[in-house]
Amino acid sequence: MKDNNPKVSLMRFCRLLGLTRQSYYQHFWQEELVSIEHELVLQRVLEIRENHRHIGTRKLYEMLQPFLLEHQIKIGRDALFDLLASNCLLVRRKKRKITTTDSYHRFKKYPNLIRDFVPQKSNQLWVSDITYWKISNGFVYISFITDAYSRKIVGYHVAQTMEAVETIEALKMAISGFLNEPDCPFQLTHHSDRGMQYCSDMYVRLLKNNNINISMTENGDPLENAIAERINGIIKEEYLNDYTVDTIEQAKELLSAVVKLYNNERPHQSIGFLTPNQVHEKNIKTEKLWKNYYQKNTIIVNQLQD
């Protein structure tokens, strides 16, 4: 307003508005400070998105907390959402699905053991799934094994086919890490769909040889393996789909790097915005919001003491 009335003195201008000169300057200083803070936040967001390109606003807000505290910047989640929106930095989800499950086969199918089960420690329940990944010359297939309690990816493998001999490599990785951890007082359960890979003789034999319970979905409902499906989406939509990959060797290298980022840096809302590794390694006592996919109500589960 003062710029539009250059002939009016600042003292008279302030008197007309009922302001002191000090409050006038403080107002514009505050506006400039907020502008600088927003620039700093946007710069930090871009730095985070170099590795986590499609991470959502809620996760970004949690990852920004150390930076905001260090720079004494106060900004709420809604304000961050508005700031990202005004700078075209919100992410949009793309949905596409290719079937990777063939449940019509001769192998034995196992019942669903986890319908009413809620894990209370790491290494009580692993969930497994296979997903496709489009690279420059076709598709490759990724097998994931995720700890349902901590959301940590404990086993993974990428291959050019979905054969059991490939899928079992993810299980071998998970078991290898599990055997190197302290003894768990609970018996571990492995949950998957009824695909041929998981029902195959070699896969079932490896589970039984390591005293791991076998659980499988029963009706093809994706909610019966919802955590595994969610992990597939996170890894592909937030990370892999932004890269151009030409060979299976490049795919393996990139997947390994992405899993490390996911396990060590990406916060999860379902575990109190901690990272999977934080929860998995220390069994951190946080109150978690678990969804029981067979009931309408949401159940709050308190973790047991160590």
mmCIF file of C-alpha atoms in Angstrom:
data_model
loop_
_atom_site.group_PDB
_atom_site.id
_atom_site.type_symbol
_atom_site.label_atom_id
_atom_site.label_comp_id
_atom_site.label_asym_id
_atom_site.label_seq_id
_atom_site.Cartn_x
_atom_site.Cartn_y
_atom_site.Cartn_z
ATOM 1 C CA MET A 1 0.000 0.000 0.000
ATOM 2 C CA LYS A 2 2.861 2.383 0.824
ATOM 3 C CA ASP A 3 4.452 1.639 -2.552
ATOM 4 C CA ASN A 4 1.243 2.768 -4.277
ATOM 5 C CA ASN A 5 1.277 6.084 -2.402
ATOM 6 C CA PRO A 6 4.893 7.261 -2.589
ATOM 7 C CA LYS A 7 4.059 10.887 -1.723
ATOM 8 C CA VAL A 8 2.545 9.970 1.642
ATOM 9 C CA SER A 9 5.160 10.004 4.399
ATOM 10 C CA LEU A 10 5.750 6.814 6.341
ATOM 11 C CA MET A 11 4.828 8.529 9.613
ATOM 12 C CA ARG A 12 1.483 9.722 8.224
ATOM 13 C CA PHE A 13 0.842 6.357 6.610
ATOM 14 C CA CYS A 14 1.388 4.567 9.918
ATOM 15 C CA ARG A 15 -0.810 7.077 11.754
ATOM 16 C CA LEU A 16 -3.663 6.454 9.293
ATOM 17 C CA LEU A 17 -3.418 2.687 9.904
ATOM 18 C CA GLY A 18 -2.949 3.013 13.651
ATOM 19 C CA LEU A 19 0.555 1.516 13.449
ATOM 20 C CA THR A 20 3.924 2.479 14.856
ATOM 21 C CA ARG A 21 6.977 2.631 12.600
ATOM 22 C CA GLN A 22 8.377 -0.323 14.531
ATOM 23 C CA SER A 23 5.307 -2.512 13.925
ATOM 24 C CA TYR A 24 5.312 -1.499 10.248
ATOM 25 C CA TYR A 25 8.904 -2.643 9.754
ATOM 26 C CA GLN A 26 8.320 -5.737 11.887
ATOM 27 C CA HIS A 27 5.420 -6.755 9.643
ATOM 28 C CA PHE A 28 7.534 -6.691 6.483
ATOM 29 C CA TRP A 29 10.501 -8.257 8.262
ATOM 30 C CA GLN A 30 8.231 -11.118 9.355
ATOM 31 C CA GLU A 31 6.961 -11.611 5.795
ATOM 32 C CA GLU A 32 10.525 -11.739 4.505
ATOM 33 C CA LEU A 33 11.520 -14.210 7.236
ATOM 34 C CA VAL A 34 8.626 -16.542 6.360
ATOM 35 C CA SER A 35 9.590 -16.345 2.694
ATOM 36 C CA ILE A 36 13.180 -17.305 3.538
ATOM 37 C CA GLU A 37 11.989 -20.174 5.753
ATOM 38 C CA HIS A 38 9.764 -21.480 2.975
ATOM 39 C CA GLU A 39 12.689 -21.405 0.558
ATOM 40 C CA LEU A 40 14.799 -23.374 3.037
ATOM 41 C CA VAL A 41 12.028 -25.948 3.499
ATOM 42 C CA LEU A 42 11.537 -26.336 -0.257
ATOM 43 C CA GLN A 43 15.271 -26.793 -0.744
ATOM 44 C CA ARG A 44 15.345 -29.518 1.915
ATOM 45 C CA VAL A 45 12.281 -31.204 0.358
ATOM 46 C CA LEU A 46 14.058 -31.350 -2.998
ATOM 47 C CA GLU A 47 17.122 -32.868 -1.305
ATOM 48 C CA ILE A 48 14.980 -35.580 0.325
ATOM 49 C CA ARG A 49 13.207 -36.247 -2.950
ATOM 50 C CA GLU A 50 16.503 -36.953 -4.697
ATOM 51 C CA ASN A 51 16.330 -40.391 -3.058
ATOM 52 C CA HIS A 52 12.637 -40.582 -2.136
ATOM 53 C CA ARG A 53 11.098 -39.136 -5.279
ATOM 54 C CA HIS A 54 7.440 -39.951 -4.676
ATOM 55 C CA ILE A 55 7.206 -39.880 -0.905
ATOM 56 C CA GLY A 56 3.977 -38.299 0.349
ATOM 57 C CA THR A 57 3.491 -35.166 2.439
ATOM 58 C CA ARG A 58 2.909 -36.944 5.760
ATOM 59 C CA LYS A 59 6.161 -38.879 5.477
ATOM 60 C CA LEU A 60 7.989 -35.770 4.270
ATOM 61 C CA TYR A 61 6.751 -33.852 7.291
ATOM 62 C CA GLU A 62 8.230 -36.437 9.655
ATOM 63 C CA MET A 63 11.520 -36.567 7.742
ATOM 64 C CA LEU A 64 11.740 -32.756 7.917
ATOM 65 C CA GLN A 65 11.469 -32.586 11.712
ATOM 66 C CA PRO A 66 15.229 -32.625 12.525
ATOM 67 C CA PHE A 67 15.808 -29.941 9.871
ATOM 68 C CA LEU A 68 12.939 -27.765 11.148
ATOM 69 C CA LEU A 69 14.172 -28.079 14.725
ATOM 70 C CA GLU A 70 17.751 -27.244 13.759
ATOM 71 C CA HIS A 71 16.665 -24.100 11.888
ATOM 72 C CA GLN A 72 13.913 -23.191 14.384
ATOM 73 C CA ILE A 73 11.293 -23.184 11.643
ATOM 74 C CA LYS A 74 7.664 -23.647 12.663
ATOM 75 C CA ILE A 75 5.424 -25.111 9.985
ATOM 76 C CA GLY A 76 2.486 -27.481 10.394
ATOM 77 C CA ARG A 77 1.598 -30.403 8.173
ATOM 78 C CA ASP A 78 -1.293 -28.555 6.525
ATOM 79 C CA ALA A 79 0.942 -25.545 5.857
ATOM 80 C CA LEU A 80 3.549 -27.860 4.344
ATOM 81 C CA PHE A 81 0.856 -29.394 2.136
ATOM 82 C CA ASP A 82 -0.159 -25.913 0.923
ATOM 83 C CA LEU A 83 3.481 -24.960 0.334
ATOM 84 C CA LEU A 84 4.107 -28.079 -1.747
ATOM 85 C CA ALA A 85 0.861 -27.580 -3.666
ATOM 86 C CA SER A 86 1.718 -23.976 -4.535
ATOM 87 C CA ASN A 87 5.084 -25.140 -5.861
ATOM 88 C CA CYS A 88 3.703 -28.143 -7.805
ATOM 89 C CA LEU A 89 5.486 -30.630 -5.542
ATOM 90 C CA LEU A 90 2.590 -32.878 -4.550
ATOM 91 C CA VAL A 91 2.812 -36.450 -5.831
ATOM 92 C CA ARG A 92 0.101 -38.346 -7.669
ATOM 93 C CA ARG A 93 -0.338 -42.101 -7.527
ATOM 94 C CA LYS A 94 -0.497 -44.205 -10.684
ATOM 95 C CA LYS A 95 -2.367 -47.502 -10.505
ATOM 96 C CA ARG A 96 -1.712 -50.410 -12.813
ATOM 97 C CA LYS A 97 -1.809 -54.116 -12.095
ATOM 98 C CA ILE A 98 -0.492 -57.234 -13.783
ATOM 99 C CA THR A 99 -1.455 -60.628 -12.373
ATOM 100 C CA THR A 100 1.472 -62.474 -10.794
ATOM 101 C CA THR A 101 -0.462 -65.213 -8.974
ATOM 102 C CA ASP A 102 -1.333 -68.594 -10.454
ATOM 103 C CA SER A 103 -3.263 -70.600 -7.865
ATOM 104 C CA TYR A 104 -4.354 -73.369 -10.256
ATOM 105 C CA HIS A 105 -1.727 -76.050 -9.690
ATOM 106 C CA ARG A 106 -1.221 -79.510 -8.189
ATOM 107 C CA PHE A 107 0.619 -78.421 -5.025
ATOM 108 C CA LYS A 108 -0.903 -78.426 -1.548
ATOM 109 C CA LYS A 109 -2.506 -75.167 -0.437
ATOM 110 C CA TYR A 110 -2.274 -74.200 3.227
ATOM 111 C CA PRO A 111 -4.941 -72.454 5.371
ATOM 112 C CA ASN A 112 -4.876 -68.840 6.486
ATOM 113 C CA LEU A 113 -3.369 -68.851 9.995
ATOM 114 C CA ILE A 114 -3.269 -65.095 10.541
ATOM 115 C CA ARG A 115 -6.916 -64.109 10.184
ATOM 116 C CA ASP A 116 -7.160 -62.951 13.816
ATOM 117 C CA PHE A 117 -3.435 -62.663 14.494
ATOM 118 C CA VAL A 118 -1.692 -59.383 15.367
ATOM 119 C CA PRO A 119 2.123 -59.567 15.656
ATOM 120 C CA GLN A 120 3.611 -58.014 18.775
ATOM 121 C CA LYS A 121 7.307 -58.451 18.015
ATOM 122 C CA SER A 122 9.592 -58.600 15.022
ATOM 123 C CA ASN A 123 10.030 -62.022 13.407
ATOM 124 C CA GLN A 124 6.601 -63.291 14.403
ATOM 125 C CA LEU A 125 5.044 -62.849 10.977
ATOM 126 C CA TRP A 126 6.568 -62.487 7.531
ATOM 127 C CA VAL A 127 4.389 -61.616 4.546
ATOM 128 C CA SER A 128 5.478 -62.410 1.002
ATOM 129 C CA ASP A 129 4.472 -61.388 -2.486
ATOM 130 C CA ILE A 130 5.734 -61.135 -6.065
ATOM 131 C CA THR A 131 5.347 -58.028 -8.195
ATOM 132 C CA TYR A 132 6.338 -57.073 -11.731
ATOM 133 C CA TRP A 133 8.713 -54.233 -12.663
ATOM 134 C CA LYS A 134 8.791 -52.808 -16.168
ATOM 135 C CA ILE A 135 12.292 -52.156 -17.461
ATOM 136 C CA SER A 136 13.370 -50.935 -20.898
ATOM 137 C CA ASN A 137 13.275 -54.331 -22.626
ATOM 138 C CA GLY A 138 10.310 -55.961 -20.884
ATOM 139 C CA PHE A 139 9.403 -57.073 -17.371
ATOM 140 C CA VAL A 140 11.304 -58.512 -14.426
ATOM 141 C CA TYR A 141 9.769 -59.894 -11.245
ATOM 142 C CA ILE A 142 10.569 -58.988 -7.648
ATOM 143 C CA SER A 143 9.976 -61.268 -4.677
ATOM 144 C CA PHE A 144 9.647 -59.493 -1.331
ATOM 145 C CA ILE A 145 9.470 -60.835 2.213
ATOM 146 C CA THR A 146 8.457 -58.216 4.779
ATOM 147 C CA ASP A 147 8.255 -58.375 8.554
ATOM 148 C CA ALA A 148 4.625 -57.490 9.306
ATOM 149 C CA TYR A 149 5.443 -55.944 12.689
ATOM 150 C CA SER A 150 8.264 -53.603 11.683
ATOM 151 C CA ARG A 151 7.490 -53.287 7.941
ATOM 152 C CA LYS A 152 11.156 -54.082 7.252
ATOM 153 C CA ILE A 153 11.948 -55.858 3.990
ATOM 154 C CA VAL A 154 13.950 -58.832 5.254
ATOM 155 C CA GLY A 155 14.316 -60.644 1.934
ATOM 156 C CA TYR A 156 14.153 -59.676 -1.729
ATOM 157 C CA HIS A 157 15.177 -60.961 -5.140
ATOM 158 C CA VAL A 158 14.668 -59.779 -8.721
ATOM 159 C CA ALA A 159 14.696 -62.158 -11.690
ATOM 160 C CA GLN A 160 13.519 -62.489 -15.269
ATOM 161 C CA THR A 161 11.009 -65.227 -14.373
ATOM 162 C CA MET A 162 8.606 -66.013 -11.524
ATOM 163 C CA GLU A 163 9.832 -69.577 -11.113
ATOM 164 C CA ALA A 164 10.139 -71.001 -7.613
ATOM 165 C CA VAL A 165 13.895 -71.378 -8.013
ATOM 166 C CA GLU A 166 14.080 -67.562 -8.195
ATOM 167 C CA THR A 167 11.440 -66.729 -5.575
ATOM 168 C CA ILE A 168 13.139 -68.937 -3.005
ATOM 169 C CA GLU A 169 16.218 -66.675 -3.065
ATOM 170 C CA ALA A 170 14.279 -63.984 -1.185
ATOM 171 C CA LEU A 171 13.342 -66.566 1.440
ATOM 172 C CA LYS A 172 16.953 -67.689 1.778
ATOM 173 C CA MET A 173 18.012 -64.080 2.382
ATOM 174 C CA ALA A 174 15.324 -63.591 5.034
ATOM 175 C CA ILE A 175 16.194 -66.826 6.832
ATOM 176 C CA SER A 176 19.899 -65.998 6.752
ATOM 177 C CA GLY A 177 19.262 -62.679 8.505
ATOM 178 C CA PHE A 178 16.850 -64.291 10.954
ATOM 179 C CA LEU A 179 19.369 -66.942 12.006
ATOM 180 C CA ASN A 180 21.913 -64.214 12.760
ATOM 181 C CA GLU A 181 19.533 -62.469 15.183
ATOM 182 C CA PRO A 182 19.003 -63.378 18.876
ATOM 183 C CA ASP A 183 16.674 -66.295 19.553
ATOM 184 C CA CYS A 184 13.018 -65.349 19.230
ATOM 185 C CA PRO A 185 10.611 -66.821 21.838
ATOM 186 C CA PHE A 186 7.819 -66.947 19.245
ATOM 187 C CA GLN A 187 7.451 -69.310 16.317
ATOM 188 C CA LEU A 188 7.651 -67.482 13.028
ATOM 189 C CA THR A 189 4.831 -67.651 10.466
ATOM 190 C CA HIS A 190 5.303 -67.101 6.728
ATOM 191 C CA HIS A 191 2.176 -65.792 4.958
ATOM 192 C CA SER A 192 1.688 -65.574 1.192
ATOM 193 C CA ASP A 193 -0.850 -66.062 -1.562
ATOM 194 C CA ARG A 194 -1.459 -69.521 -3.047
ATOM 195 C CA GLY A 195 0.793 -69.030 -6.027
ATOM 196 C CA MET A 196 2.694 -71.981 -7.430
ATOM 197 C CA GLN A 197 6.010 -70.545 -6.255
ATOM 198 C CA TYR A 198 4.989 -70.522 -2.585
ATOM 199 C CA CYS A 199 3.302 -73.945 -2.746
ATOM 200 C CA SER A 200 6.199 -75.616 -4.558
ATOM 201 C CA ASP A 201 8.000 -78.506 -2.906
ATOM 202 C CA MET A 202 11.313 -76.678 -2.595
ATOM 203 C CA TYR A 203 9.787 -73.554 -1.029
ATOM 204 C CA VAL A 204 7.640 -75.472 1.467
ATOM 205 C CA ARG A 205 10.574 -77.736 2.347
ATOM 206 C CA LEU A 206 12.779 -74.748 3.213
ATOM 207 C CA LEU A 207 10.068 -73.297 5.461
ATOM 208 C CA LYS A 208 9.522 -76.579 7.279
ATOM 209 C CA ASN A 209 13.248 -77.243 7.669
ATOM 210 C CA ASN A 210 13.501 -73.932 9.528
ATOM 211 C CA ASN A 211 10.450 -74.569 11.720
ATOM 212 C CA ILE A 212 8.433 -71.768 10.098
ATOM 213 C CA ASN A 213 4.638 -72.015 10.068
ATOM 214 C CA ILE A 214 2.995 -71.834 6.631
ATOM 215 C CA SER A 215 -0.019 -69.591 6.103
ATOM 216 C CA MET A 216 -1.732 -68.696 2.815
ATOM 217 C CA THR A 217 -4.616 -66.608 1.558
ATOM 218 C CA GLU A 218 -7.858 -68.461 0.920
ATOM 219 C CA ASN A 219 -10.095 -66.521 -1.457
ATOM 220 C CA GLY A 220 -7.960 -64.225 -3.597
ATOM 221 C CA ASP A 221 -8.970 -61.116 -1.631
ATOM 222 C CA PRO A 222 -5.966 -58.705 -1.664
ATOM 223 C CA LEU A 223 -6.840 -57.684 1.895
ATOM 224 C CA GLU A 224 -5.711 -61.137 3.010
ATOM 225 C CA ASN A 225 -2.162 -60.078 2.169
ATOM 226 C CA ALA A 226 -2.570 -56.321 2.431
ATOM 227 C CA ILE A 227 0.796 -55.459 3.993
ATOM 228 C CA ALA A 228 2.726 -57.273 1.268
ATOM 229 C CA GLU A 229 0.635 -55.565 -1.425
ATOM 230 C CA ARG A 230 1.297 -52.193 0.191
ATOM 231 C CA ILE A 231 5.060 -52.738 0.237
ATOM 232 C CA ASN A 232 4.973 -53.605 -3.472
ATOM 233 C CA GLY A 233 3.276 -50.289 -4.183
ATOM 234 C CA ILE A 234 5.646 -48.233 -2.056
ATOM 235 C CA ILE A 235 8.808 -49.621 -3.614
ATOM 236 C CA LYS A 236 7.562 -49.289 -7.189
ATOM 237 C CA GLU A 237 5.606 -46.036 -7.017
ATOM 238 C CA GLU A 238 7.928 -44.091 -4.734
ATOM 239 C CA TYR A 239 11.234 -45.394 -6.071
ATOM 240 C CA LEU A 240 11.690 -47.850 -8.947
ATOM 241 C CA ASN A 241 9.316 -46.391 -11.536
ATOM 242 C CA ASP A 242 11.414 -43.232 -11.846
ATOM 243 C CA TYR A 243 14.503 -45.045 -13.108
ATOM 244 C CA THR A 244 15.464 -46.419 -16.508
ATOM 245 C CA VAL A 245 16.923 -49.912 -16.254
ATOM 246 C CA ASP A 246 18.302 -51.876 -19.205
ATOM 247 C CA THR A 247 19.648 -55.126 -17.738
ATOM 248 C CA ILE A 248 18.907 -57.552 -14.926
ATOM 249 C CA GLU A 249 22.264 -56.645 -13.368
ATOM 250 C CA GLN A 250 21.246 -52.979 -13.212
ATOM 251 C CA ALA A 251 17.884 -54.013 -11.775
ATOM 252 C CA LYS A 252 19.552 -55.968 -8.966
ATOM 253 C CA GLU A 253 21.880 -53.090 -8.109
ATOM 254 C CA LEU A 254 19.089 -50.517 -8.046
ATOM 255 C CA LEU A 255 16.721 -52.710 -6.036
ATOM 256 C CA SER A 256 19.385 -53.277 -3.389
ATOM 257 C CA ALA A 257 19.954 -49.523 -3.034
ATOM 258 C CA VAL A 258 16.221 -48.798 -2.881
ATOM 259 C CA VAL A 259 15.562 -51.417 -0.187
ATOM 260 C CA LYS A 260 18.309 -49.854 1.954
ATOM 261 C CA LEU A 261 16.714 -46.416 1.566
ATOM 262 C CA TYR A 262 13.295 -47.807 2.422
ATOM 263 C CA ASN A 263 14.453 -49.778 5.479
ATOM 264 C CA ASN A 264 16.699 -47.072 6.919
ATOM 265 C CA GLU A 265 15.158 -43.727 5.982
ATOM 266 C CA ARG A 266 11.475 -43.907 5.035
ATOM 267 C CA PRO A 267 9.108 -43.374 8.008
ATOM 268 C CA HIS A 268 5.932 -45.443 8.275
ATOM 269 C CA GLN A 269 2.683 -44.026 9.618
ATOM 270 C CA SER A 270 1.616 -47.464 10.878
ATOM 271 C CA ILE A 271 4.649 -47.658 13.195
ATOM 272 C CA GLY A 272 4.518 -44.144 14.592
ATOM 273 C CA PHE A 273 6.488 -42.558 11.738
ATOM 274 C CA LEU A 274 9.613 -44.508 12.664
ATOM 275 C CA THR A 275 11.710 -46.331 10.082
ATOM 276 C CA PRO A 276 11.384 -50.112 9.643
ATOM 277 C CA ASN A 277 14.944 -50.707 10.858
ATOM 278 C CA GLN A 278 14.371 -48.696 14.042
ATOM 279 C CA VAL A 279 11.388 -50.820 14.986
ATOM 280 C CA HIS A 280 12.800 -54.140 13.780
ATOM 281 C CA GLU A 281 16.164 -53.996 15.501
ATOM 282 C CA LYS A 282 15.045 -52.557 18.842
ATOM 283 C CA ASN A 283 11.374 -53.555 19.033
ATOM 284 C CA ILE A 284 10.684 -49.962 20.021
ATOM 285 C CA LYS A 285 7.653 -49.616 22.259
ATOM 286 C CA THR A 286 5.202 -47.480 20.330
ATOM 287 C CA GLU A 287 1.430 -47.544 20.266
ATOM 288 C CA LYS A 288 0.499 -48.716 16.812
ATOM 289 C CA LEU A 289 -2.680 -48.456 14.831
ATOM 290 C CA TRP A 290 -3.226 -51.912 13.407
ATOM 291 C CA LYS A 291 -5.948 -52.593 10.878
ATOM 292 C CA ASN A 292 -7.763 -55.876 11.196
ATOM 293 C CA TYR A 293 -8.845 -56.502 7.622
ATOM 294 C CA TYR A 294 -11.494 -59.012 8.665
ATOM 295 C CA GLN A 295 -13.347 -56.625 10.955
ATOM 296 C CA LYS A 296 -14.689 -53.147 10.409
ATOM 297 C CA ASN A 297 -13.201 -51.635 13.533
ATOM 298 C CA THR A 298 -9.595 -50.532 13.978
ATOM 299 C CA ILE A 299 -7.762 -52.016 16.922
ATOM 300 C CA ILE A 300 -5.151 -50.232 19.026
ATOM 301 C CA VAL A 301 -2.459 -52.670 20.100
ATOM 302 C CA ASN A 302 0.120 -51.873 22.742
ATOM 303 C CA GLN A 303 3.422 -53.578 22.295
ATOM 304 C CA LEU A 304 4.551 -55.983 24.993
ATOM 305 C CA GLN A 305 7.550 -55.180 27.147
ATOM 306 C CA ASP A 306 10.897 -56.622 26.071
#
